[in-house]
Coordinates of C-alpha atoms and ligand atoms in Angstrom, one line a residue:
M1 CA 8.8 37.9 56.7
F2 CA 7.4 36.6 53.4
R3 CA 5.8 33.3 53.5
R4 CA 4.9 30.6 51.1
I5 CA 2.2 28.0 51.6
S6 CA 1.0 24.7 50.3
I7 CA -2.7 24.3 50.2
I8 CA -2.4 21.1 48.3
S9 CA -1.1 19.1 51.3
F10 CA -3.9 20.2 53.5
L11 CA -6.7 19.5 51.0
L12 CA -5.2 16.1 50.4
T13 CA -5.5 15.4 54.1
V14 CA -9.0 16.7 54.1
S15 CA -10.1 14.5 51.2
L16 CA -8.3 11.5 52.5
S17 CA -9.9 11.8 55.8
G18 CA -13.2 11.7 53.9
F19 CA -15.2 14.9 54.3
A20 CA -18.1 14.4 51.9
E21 CA -19.4 17.9 52.2
T22 CA -18.1 21.3 53.3
E23 CA -18.2 21.3 57.0
L24 CA -18.4 24.7 58.5
S25 CA -16.6 25.1 61.8
H26 CA -14.5 27.8 63.5
A27 CA -11.4 25.6 63.1
N28 CA -12.0 25.1 59.3
D29 CA -12.7 28.8 59.0
E30 CA -9.4 29.7 60.7
W31 CA -7.5 27.3 58.5
A32 CA -9.1 28.5 55.3
K33 CA -8.3 32.1 56.1
E34 CA -4.7 31.3 56.8
E35 CA -4.5 29.6 53.5
L36 CA -5.9 32.5 51.5
R37 CA -3.7 35.0 53.5
F38 CA -0.5 33.7 51.8
L39 CA -1.9 32.5 48.5
H40 CA -0.4 33.8 45.2
F41 CA 0.0 32.5 41.7
A42 CA 3.2 34.0 40.5
E43 CA 4.7 31.5 38.1
D44 CA 7.8 31.6 35.8
G45 CA 8.5 35.2 36.9
R46 CA 5.1 36.3 35.5
G47 CA 1.8 37.3 36.9
M48 CA 1.0 39.8 39.6
I49 CA 4.6 40.5 40.5
L50 CA 6.9 43.2 41.7
A51 CA 10.4 43.7 40.3
P52 CA 13.0 41.7 42.2
G53 CA 14.8 44.8 43.4
L54 CA 11.6 46.4 44.6
L55 CA 11.0 43.4 46.8
E56 CA 14.1 44.4 48.8
V57 CA 12.7 47.9 49.3
L58 CA 9.3 46.5 50.4
E59 CA 11.0 44.2 52.8
T60 CA 12.5 47.2 54.5
F61 CA 8.9 48.3 55.2
I62 CA 7.8 45.1 56.8
P63 CA 7.5 45.7 60.5
G64 CA 10.3 43.8 62.3
A65 CA 12.4 43.3 59.2
S66 CA 15.8 44.8 59.3
Q67 CA 16.1 47.8 57.1
S68 CA 19.4 48.4 55.3
T69 CA 20.7 52.0 55.6
E70 CA 21.4 52.0 51.9
A71 CA 17.8 51.2 51.0
S72 CA 16.5 53.6 53.6
E73 CA 18.5 56.5 52.2
F74 CA 17.5 55.6 48.7
I75 CA 13.8 55.7 49.7
Q76 CA 14.3 59.1 51.4
Q77 CA 16.0 60.6 48.4
N78 CA 14.1 59.1 45.6
F79 CA 10.8 57.5 46.4
L80 CA 9.4 60.4 48.4
S81 CA 9.7 62.6 45.3
V82 CA 7.2 60.2 43.6
F83 CA 4.6 61.1 46.1
D84 CA 2.9 64.4 46.1
S85 CA 3.2 66.6 49.2
E86 CA -0.2 65.7 50.6
F87 CA 1.2 62.4 51.7
R88 CA 4.6 63.5 53.0
V89 CA 4.0 62.5 56.5
P90 CA 6.7 61.1 58.8
N91 CA 5.4 57.6 58.7
F92 CA 6.2 56.5 55.2
V93 CA 5.0 53.0 55.7
E94 CA 1.5 54.0 56.7
A95 CA 1.2 56.8 54.3
G96 CA 2.7 55.0 51.3
F97 CA 0.9 51.7 51.6
A98 CA -1.9 51.5 54.1
K99 CA -3.5 54.9 53.4
R100 CA -2.5 55.7 49.9
W101 CA -2.9 52.4 48.1
G102 CA -5.4 50.8 50.4
L103 CA -3.1 48.1 51.8
Y104 CA -3.1 46.6 55.3
F105 CA -0.5 45.4 57.8
D106 CA -1.1 42.5 60.2
K107 CA 1.1 40.5 62.5
D108 CA 2.7 38.9 59.5
G109 CA 3.5 42.1 57.6
L110 CA 2.1 43.7 54.5
V111 CA -1.0 41.8 53.6
G112 CA -0.9 40.1 50.2
F113 CA 2.8 40.6 49.5
N114 CA 4.8 37.4 49.3
A115 CA 8.1 36.3 48.0
A116 CA 8.4 33.9 45.0
E117 CA 11.4 32.4 43.3
D118 CA 12.2 31.3 39.8
N119 CA 15.6 30.6 38.3
G120 CA 17.3 31.6 41.5
V121 CA 15.7 35.1 41.4
T122 CA 13.5 36.2 44.3
Y123 CA 10.8 38.7 43.5
G124 CA 7.6 40.0 45.0
A125 CA 4.3 38.2 44.3
M126 CA 0.9 39.8 45.0
G127 CA -1.7 37.5 46.4
C128 CA -5.4 37.4 46.2
V129 CA -5.9 39.0 49.7
V130 CA -4.5 42.3 48.4
C131 CA -8.1 42.7 47.1
H132 CA -9.9 39.9 48.9
S133 CA -9.4 41.0 52.5
G134 CA -10.7 44.1 54.1
K135 CA -11.5 45.9 57.3
A136 CA -14.9 46.7 58.8
A137 CA -15.4 48.4 62.2
G138 CA -11.7 48.0 63.0
E139 CA -11.5 44.2 62.3
H140 CA -9.4 42.8 59.4
I141 CA -11.3 40.1 57.7
I142 CA -10.0 37.6 55.1
G143 CA -12.6 37.1 52.4
L144 CA -14.2 40.5 52.8
G145 CA -13.5 42.9 49.9
N146 CA -10.9 45.6 50.4
K147 CA -12.8 48.9 50.7
N148 CA -9.8 51.0 49.9
I149 CA -7.6 49.2 47.4
D150 CA -6.5 51.7 44.7
V151 CA -5.1 49.6 41.9
Q152 CA -4.6 52.4 39.4
K153 CA -2.8 54.6 41.9
M154 CA -0.7 51.7 43.3
A155 CA 0.3 50.5 39.8
S156 CA 1.3 53.9 38.5
E157 CA 3.4 54.6 41.5
V158 CA 5.0 51.2 41.6
S159 CA 5.8 51.6 37.9
K160 CA 7.7 54.9 38.7
M161 CA 9.4 53.2 41.7
E162 CA 10.4 50.3 39.6
K163 CA 12.0 52.6 37.0
L164 CA 13.9 54.5 39.7
W165 CA 15.1 51.3 41.3
W166 CA 16.1 49.9 37.9
R167 CA 18.3 53.0 37.3
W168 CA 19.7 52.9 40.8
N169 CA 20.5 49.2 40.4
N170 CA 22.3 49.7 37.2
F171 CA 25.8 49.2 38.8
R172 CA 24.8 45.8 40.0
T173 CA 25.2 42.8 37.8
R174 CA 21.9 41.4 36.9
S175 CA 21.4 38.0 35.3
P176 CA 19.3 37.7 32.2
E177 CA 16.7 35.9 34.3
F178 CA 16.7 38.8 36.8
K179 CA 16.2 41.3 33.9
E180 CA 13.4 39.3 32.4
I181 CA 11.5 39.1 35.6
E182 CA 12.1 42.8 36.1
E183 CA 10.7 43.6 32.7
N184 CA 7.6 41.4 33.3
A185 CA 6.9 43.2 36.5
M186 CA 7.2 46.6 34.8
K187 CA 4.8 45.5 32.0
F188 CA 2.3 44.4 34.6
S189 CA 2.4 47.7 36.6
E190 CA 2.3 49.7 33.4
Y191 CA -0.8 47.8 32.2
L192 CA -2.6 48.5 35.4
S193 CA -1.7 52.2 35.5
D194 CA -3.5 52.8 32.2
E195 CA -5.8 55.8 32.9
E196 CA -8.3 54.9 30.1
M197 CA -9.2 51.6 31.9
G198 CA -8.1 52.5 35.4
N199 CA -10.4 53.1 38.5
L200 CA -11.2 56.6 39.5
T201 CA -11.8 56.0 43.2
Q202 CA -10.3 53.9 46.0
G203 CA -12.0 50.6 46.6
L204 CA -13.2 50.1 43.0
V205 CA -11.5 47.7 40.6
P206 CA -12.0 48.1 36.8
T207 CA -13.2 44.9 35.1
A208 CA -12.0 46.4 31.8
F209 CA -8.5 45.0 32.6
I210 CA -9.9 41.5 32.3
K211 CA -11.7 42.4 29.1
G212 CA -8.4 43.8 27.7
W213 CA -6.7 40.4 27.9
F214 CA -9.2 38.8 25.6
Y215 CA -8.4 41.4 23.0
R216 CA -4.6 41.3 23.5
I217 CA -4.4 37.5 23.3
Q218 CA -6.4 37.4 20.1
G219 CA -4.4 40.3 18.5
R220 CA -7.2 42.8 18.4
P221 CA -6.9 46.4 19.5
L222 CA -9.1 47.1 22.6
P223 CA -11.8 49.6 21.5
K224 CA -12.8 52.4 23.9
T225 CA -14.6 50.5 26.7
A226 CA -16.6 51.2 29.8
K227 CA -14.3 50.8 32.8
G228 CA -16.9 48.6 34.6
Q229 CA -15.6 49.5 38.1
V230 CA -16.9 47.3 41.0
K231 CA -16.2 46.8 44.6
V232 CA -14.5 43.6 45.6
P233 CA -17.1 41.0 46.6
Q234 CA -17.1 38.9 49.8
L235 CA -16.0 35.3 49.2
W236 CA -18.1 33.5 51.9
G237 CA -20.9 31.5 50.4
Y238 CA -19.2 31.3 47.0
E239 CA -19.7 27.5 46.8
K240 CA -23.4 28.1 46.1
K241 CA -23.0 31.5 44.5
R242 CA -20.9 30.3 41.6
L243 CA -23.6 27.9 40.5
A244 CA -25.9 30.9 39.7
G245 CA -23.1 32.7 37.8
Q246 CA -19.9 34.6 38.7
F247 CA -19.4 38.3 39.4
C248 CA -22.0 40.9 40.2
D249 CA -23.8 40.3 36.9
G250 CA -23.5 36.5 36.6
F251 CA -21.5 36.8 33.4
G252 CA -19.0 34.1 34.2
D253 CA -19.8 30.4 34.2
G254 CA -18.7 29.3 37.6
T255 CA -18.9 25.5 37.1
E256 CA -15.3 25.7 35.9
V257 CA -12.6 27.6 37.8
G258 CA -11.2 29.4 34.7
W259 CA -12.3 32.9 35.7
G260 CA -10.1 32.6 38.8
I261 CA -7.2 32.5 36.4
A262 CA -8.3 35.7 34.6
V263 CA -6.6 38.2 37.0
E264 CA -3.3 36.4 36.4
L265 CA -3.7 36.4 32.7
A266 CA -4.4 40.1 32.6
A267 CA -1.2 40.5 34.8
G268 CA 1.0 38.7 32.1
Q269 CA 0.7 35.0 32.6
T270 CA 0.4 32.9 29.4
P271 CA -2.5 30.5 28.8
E272 CA 0.1 27.7 29.3
T273 CA 1.3 28.8 32.7
A274 CA -2.3 29.5 33.7
R275 CA -3.3 26.0 32.7
G276 CA -0.4 24.7 34.7
Y277 CA -1.9 25.9 38.0
Y278 CA -5.5 25.0 37.2
D279 CA -5.5 22.5 40.1
K280 CA -4.1 25.1 42.5
I281 CA -6.9 27.5 41.6
K282 CA -9.4 24.8 42.0
E283 CA -8.1 24.0 45.4
A284 CA -8.1 27.7 46.3
E285 CA -11.7 28.1 45.4
E286 CA -12.5 25.1 47.5
V287 CA -10.9 26.9 50.4
F288 CA -13.5 29.6 50.2
N289 CA -16.2 27.0 51.0
Y290 CA -15.0 27.0 54.6
F291 CA -15.2 30.7 55.2
L292 CA -17.5 31.9 58.0
P293 CA -18.7 35.5 57.6
P294 CA -17.9 38.0 60.4
E295 CA -20.5 38.3 63.1
Y296 CA -21.9 41.7 64.0
P297 CA -19.6 42.8 66.7
F298 CA -22.0 45.1 68.7
D299 CA -25.3 44.8 70.5
I300 CA -28.5 43.9 68.7
D301 CA -32.0 44.8 69.8
E302 CA -33.7 41.4 69.3
A303 CA -37.3 42.6 69.7
R304 CA -36.8 45.3 67.1
A305 CA -35.0 42.8 64.8
E306 CA -38.1 40.6 64.9
V307 CA -40.2 43.5 63.7
G308 CA -37.6 44.0 60.9
R309 CA -37.7 40.3 60.0
Q310 CA -41.4 40.6 59.2
I311 CA -40.8 43.7 57.0
F312 CA -38.0 41.9 55.3
S313 CA -40.0 38.8 54.4
K314 CA -42.7 41.1 52.8
T315 CA -40.5 43.6 51.1
C316 CA -37.1 42.0 50.4
S317 CA -37.3 38.2 50.5
G318 CA -38.8 37.9 47.0
C319 CA -35.4 38.9 45.6
H320 CA -32.9 38.4 48.4
G321 CA -34.3 35.0 49.7
T322 CA -34.7 33.7 53.2
Y323 CA -32.0 33.1 55.9
E324 CA -31.8 30.2 58.2
K325 CA -29.0 29.0 60.4
T326 CA -27.7 25.6 61.4
A327 CA -28.1 24.4 65.0
D328 CA -24.5 25.7 65.6
G329 CA -25.5 29.2 64.4
F330 CA -23.6 28.9 61.1
P331 CA -25.2 30.3 57.9
I332 CA -26.9 28.1 55.4
Y333 CA -25.5 29.4 52.1
K334 CA -27.8 29.6 49.1
E335 CA -27.8 30.6 45.5
P336 CA -28.7 34.3 44.8
K337 CA -31.3 35.3 42.3
R338 CA -30.4 37.3 39.3
I339 CA -32.6 40.4 38.6
P340 CA -33.0 42.0 35.2
W341 CA -31.5 45.5 35.0
H342 CA -34.7 47.2 34.1
V343 CA -36.1 46.2 37.5
V344 CA -33.2 47.3 39.7
K345 CA -31.9 50.2 37.6
T346 CA -28.7 50.7 39.4
D347 CA -25.6 52.1 37.5
F348 CA -25.3 50.5 34.1
D349 CA -21.6 51.1 33.4
R350 CA -20.5 47.7 34.7
L351 CA -22.9 46.0 32.3
A352 CA -21.7 48.1 29.4
V353 CA -18.4 46.2 29.5
G354 CA -20.3 43.3 28.0
T355 CA -20.5 44.0 24.3
P356 CA -21.4 41.4 21.5
E357 CA -17.8 41.6 20.3
F358 CA -16.4 40.8 23.8
F359 CA -18.8 37.8 24.1
E360 CA -17.4 36.6 20.8
L361 CA -13.8 36.9 22.0
V362 CA -14.7 35.0 25.2
N363 CA -16.0 32.2 23.0
S364 CA -12.9 32.0 20.9
N365 CA -10.3 32.6 23.7
P366 CA -7.5 30.0 24.0
L367 CA -8.8 28.9 27.4
N368 CA -12.4 28.7 26.2
D369 CA -12.8 25.2 27.6
I370 CA -12.5 26.6 31.2
M371 CA -13.5 30.3 30.7
K372 CA -17.0 30.5 29.4
Y373 CA -19.9 32.9 29.9
K374 CA -23.2 32.2 31.4
H375 CA -25.5 35.2 31.4
T376 CA -25.2 38.0 28.9
S377 CA -28.6 39.7 29.3
P378 CA -28.2 42.8 31.4
G379 CA -28.9 42.1 35.1
Y380 CA -27.3 42.1 38.6
F381 CA -27.6 39.6 41.4
A382 CA -29.6 40.4 44.4
P383 CA -26.7 39.4 46.6
R384 CA -27.2 37.0 49.5
L385 CA -27.1 39.2 52.5
D386 CA -25.0 37.0 55.0
R387 CA -23.2 39.5 57.2
I388 CA -24.1 42.4 55.0
W389 CA -23.2 44.8 57.9
S390 CA -19.5 44.4 56.9
R391 CA -19.9 44.9 53.2
F392 CA -20.5 48.6 52.9
P393 CA -20.4 50.8 50.9
Y394 CA -23.3 49.2 49.2
L395 CA -24.3 48.1 45.6
H396 CA -21.9 46.7 43.1
N397 CA -20.3 50.1 42.5
A398 CA -20.0 50.9 46.3
S399 CA -22.0 54.0 45.7
I400 CA -24.1 54.1 48.9
P401 CA -22.4 54.5 52.3
S402 CA -24.9 52.8 54.6
L403 CA -28.0 50.6 54.7
Y404 CA -30.0 53.6 55.9
Q405 CA -29.0 55.5 52.9
L406 CA -29.9 52.6 50.6
L407 CA -33.4 52.5 52.1
L408 CA -33.9 56.3 51.4
P409 CA -35.5 57.4 48.2
E410 CA -32.8 57.5 45.5
D411 CA -32.7 61.3 45.2
E412 CA -32.2 61.8 48.9
R413 CA -29.0 59.7 49.1
V414 CA -25.7 61.6 49.7
P415 CA -23.8 62.4 46.5
F416 CA -20.4 62.3 48.2
F417 CA -18.8 60.5 51.1
S418 CA -15.3 59.9 52.3
L419 CA -13.5 56.5 52.1
K420 CA -10.7 57.6 54.4
D421 CA -10.1 55.0 57.1
S422 CA -13.3 53.3 55.9
G423 CA -12.6 50.1 57.7
E424 CA -11.8 51.7 61.1
E425 CA -14.2 51.7 64.0
H426 CA -14.4 55.5 64.2
R427 CA -15.9 55.5 60.7
F428 CA -18.5 52.9 61.5
D429 CA -22.0 54.2 62.0
R430 CA -23.8 51.6 64.1
Q431 CA -27.2 53.2 63.8
K432 CA -27.3 53.6 60.0
L433 CA -25.0 50.6 59.5
G434 CA -22.1 51.5 57.4
L435 CA -19.9 54.5 56.7
S436 CA -20.5 57.8 58.4
I437 CA -21.4 60.6 56.0
P438 CA -20.1 64.2 55.6
S439 CA -21.7 67.1 57.4
V440 CA -24.0 69.5 55.4
K441 CA -21.1 72.0 55.2
Q442 CA -18.7 69.4 53.9
L443 CA -21.2 68.2 51.3
A444 CA -21.5 71.8 50.1
R445 CA -17.7 72.1 49.8
F446 CA -17.5 68.8 47.9
E447 CA -20.3 70.0 45.6
R448 CA -18.3 73.2 44.7
S449 CA -15.2 71.2 44.0
K450 CA -14.6 70.2 40.4
K451 CA -12.0 67.5 41.2
L452 CA -12.1 65.6 44.5
P453 CA -9.4 63.3 45.8
R454 CA -9.6 59.6 45.0
S455 CA -10.5 59.0 48.7
I456 CA -13.8 60.8 48.2
Y457 CA -16.6 58.9 46.5
D458 CA -18.2 61.3 44.0
T459 CA -21.4 60.0 42.4
R460 CA -20.9 62.5 39.5
R461 CA -18.0 60.3 38.2
I462 CA -18.8 57.9 35.4
G463 CA -20.0 54.5 36.7
H464 CA -20.5 56.0 40.2
S465 CA -24.3 56.7 40.1
N466 CA -26.1 55.9 43.3
G467 CA -29.6 55.6 41.7
G468 CA -31.8 52.6 41.4
H469 CA -32.8 49.9 44.0
N470 CA -35.5 52.5 44.8
F471 CA -37.8 50.0 46.5
T472 CA -38.3 51.7 49.9
A473 CA -38.9 55.3 49.0
N474 CA -42.1 55.4 50.9
M475 CA -41.0 53.4 54.0
S476 CA -41.2 55.1 57.4
D477 CA -38.0 55.7 59.2
E478 CA -39.3 53.6 62.0
D479 CA -39.5 50.6 59.6
R480 CA -36.1 51.4 58.1
Y481 CA -34.5 51.2 61.5
S482 CA -36.3 47.9 62.3
L483 CA -35.1 46.5 59.0
I484 CA -31.6 47.5 59.7
E485 CA -31.7 45.8 63.1
Y486 CA -32.8 42.6 61.4
L487 CA -30.0 42.9 58.8
K488 CA -27.5 43.0 61.6
T489 CA -28.5 39.4 62.5
L490 CA -28.0 37.9 59.0
Ligands
HEC1 C1 -7.1 43.7 41.9 C2 -8.0 43.1 42.9 C3 -8.3 41.6 42.8 C4 -7.4 40.6 43.0 C5 -5.9 40.8 43.2 C6 -8.1 39.4 42.9 N1 -9.5 39.7 42.8 FE1 -11.0 38.3 42.7 N2 -12.3 39.8 42.3 C7 -12.0 41.1 42.3 C8 -13.2 41.8 41.9 C9 -13.3 43.3 41.7 C10 -14.2 40.9 41.7 C11 -15.7 41.2 41.3 C12 -15.8 41.3 39.7 C13 -17.2 41.6 39.3 O1 -18.1 41.5 40.0 O2 -17.3 42.1 38.1 C14 -13.6 39.6 42.0 C15 -14.3 38.4 41.9 C16 -13.8 37.2 42.3 C17 -14.5 35.9 42.3 C18 -16.0 35.7 42.0 C19 -16.8 36.1 43.2 C20 -18.3 36.1 42.9 O3 -19.1 36.5 43.8 O4 -18.7 35.7 41.8 C21 -13.6 34.9 42.7 C22 -13.9 33.5 42.9 C23 -12.3 35.6 42.8 N3 -12.5 36.9 42.6 C24 -11.2 34.9 43.2 C25 -9.9 35.5 43.2 C26 -8.7 34.8 43.4 C27 -8.5 33.3 43.6 C28 -7.7 35.7 43.3 C29 -6.2 35.4 43.4 C30 -5.6 34.8 42.3 C31 -8.3 37.0 43.1 N4 -9.6 36.8 43.0 C32 -7.6 38.1 43.0 C33 -10.8 41.7 42.6 C34 -9.6 41.0 42.7
HEC2 C1 -36.7 43.5 42.8 C2 -35.6 42.8 43.5 C3 -35.1 43.4 44.8 C4 -35.8 43.8 45.9 C5 -37.3 43.8 46.2 C6 -34.9 44.2 46.9 N1 -33.6 44.1 46.4 FE1 -31.9 44.6 47.3 N2 -30.9 44.3 45.6 C7 -31.4 43.8 44.4 C8 -30.3 43.8 43.4 C9 -30.5 43.3 42.0 C10 -29.2 44.3 44.1 C11 -27.8 44.5 43.4 C12 -27.8 45.9 42.8 C13 -26.4 46.4 42.4 O1 -25.5 45.9 43.0 O2 -26.3 47.2 41.6 C14 -29.5 44.6 45.4 C15 -28.7 45.0 46.4 C16 -29.0 45.1 47.7 C17 -28.0 45.4 48.8 C18 -26.5 45.7 48.5 C19 -25.7 44.5 48.6 C20 -24.2 44.7 48.5 O3 -23.5 43.7 48.5 O4 -23.8 45.9 48.4 C21 -28.7 45.4 50.0 C22 -28.1 45.7 51.3 C23 -30.0 45.2 49.7 N3 -30.2 45.0 48.3 C24 -31.0 45.1 50.6 C25 -32.4 45.0 50.3 C26 -33.4 45.2 51.3 C27 -33.2 45.4 52.7 C28 -34.6 45.1 50.6 C29 -36.0 45.2 51.1 C30 -36.3 46.5 51.6 C31 -34.3 44.8 49.2 N4 -32.9 44.8 49.1 C32 -35.2 44.7 48.2 C33 -32.7 43.4 44.2 C34 -33.7 43.6 45.1

């Protein structure tokens, strides 16, 4: 059920056969997505890994895999007690992974979980698609951000499961290699379960984890830091995007591939192991160049979209650019423009991660030849809007459920919305383009509640403000809907 891949062999074929430039085609897109689907960087029993024993448990959850009665009984007796009652539904697989931690299943199993082997020990390796694939309007799309991934929740529960499994496994003889990998896995899950740094809501990933590595590796205690929670960005168009700067704020210098290694470093890889797979990361980032974004799957009113196009070129193009397509209808990717924070005024918390001390530690980090910063002045990219229909909830902190809501005056946007089943078709609002919003009654109920579940986006949480980007407060609804129609075509 678990698969391993070799991107190197394909890329060699590509370069030997002499593609000078990235050629967009459906065949290349399909190939590239298959490559990312199984990509992981576990190395030497380190990185984003699961304890070897736990892999056996997970294998029992993979559709089609045979489940041992022993493991099944163990799960019933022990793991269910880890979960609170809200989630004790008969289908443990769906409740435990898909819904609770924001993972997906496809025809090949649990998306982003692979097997790796070192020193004769097989363990679980988490791949990039755990975060870098997601669902929109019922379709699972590789390269779209995962709208429901809950890293903090997953890590804290995996950490408990690993401990239980460790205890249960005590009667087995485990080699020193097995034990070492088990310990590495447990350190990784404990690091990610940290509540100080961890995300508060599904679908948000805290960048503080990456910052933490720069302190750890240079022997400095991490001071109290902003969490810097962001949604996972789309990867199509990255070939051009990286030149303008990496991440939502352009902090990273994308001319090198070093920041692609950062997740693995935070997960416990050493600078040496990271350097060892530099080429593999480089090739992985080249794979993104072949991604095509997902076309809007429903009808578009072309006449209305044309009206919207004119509004867009007057009101939005100055920051978001223009959009042309090739003769084959493929997007022409371009570099996005970076906008100073005082102009866009969206939530500041992500930018608060960047302190002068952190910049200094980036300069002096042991991989500073490949991990450098580019922009440090506070600002966010006005993202390129290719297939923006699929990238809800909107803004870097995913604080706005639909395009219609984004176009409303900032104080009229809903302060709460649900992320439950956010990628399913029944949650997709075709008119307002994005997630459906709660009823007035539900909103009042959320308002009265002091602590809402992690599946409810609550703009009162730190780093969750939905203010700013208040550029269309005076636009008529008529124009808003025309603009939305045009945005479906991008
Ligand atoms: C835990 C979730 C998670 C995993 C796993 C993950 N990423 Fe990311 N990735 C993110 C988030 C969140 C961002 C955006 C950070 C920001 O904007 O501050 C991001 C950004 C990126 C970017 C920059 C995109 C841009 O627009 O500038 C690249 C490239 C990238 N990731 C590659 C990878 C690769 C390769 C892997 C596998 C080794 C990986 N990521 C694994 C969450 C993840
Ligand atoms: C002054 C520059 C500026 C103008 C004008 C502007 N935007 Fe933006 N836009 C931004 C910036 C900067 C962001 C990113 C803000 C963030 O993520 O916090 C953004 C974000 C967005 C997003 C969310 C993207 C995502 O990935 O979630 C959408 C959609 C969007 N803008 C659409 C529009 C439309 C439509 C218009 C015209 C009505 C418009 N913008 C006008 C600068 C601008």
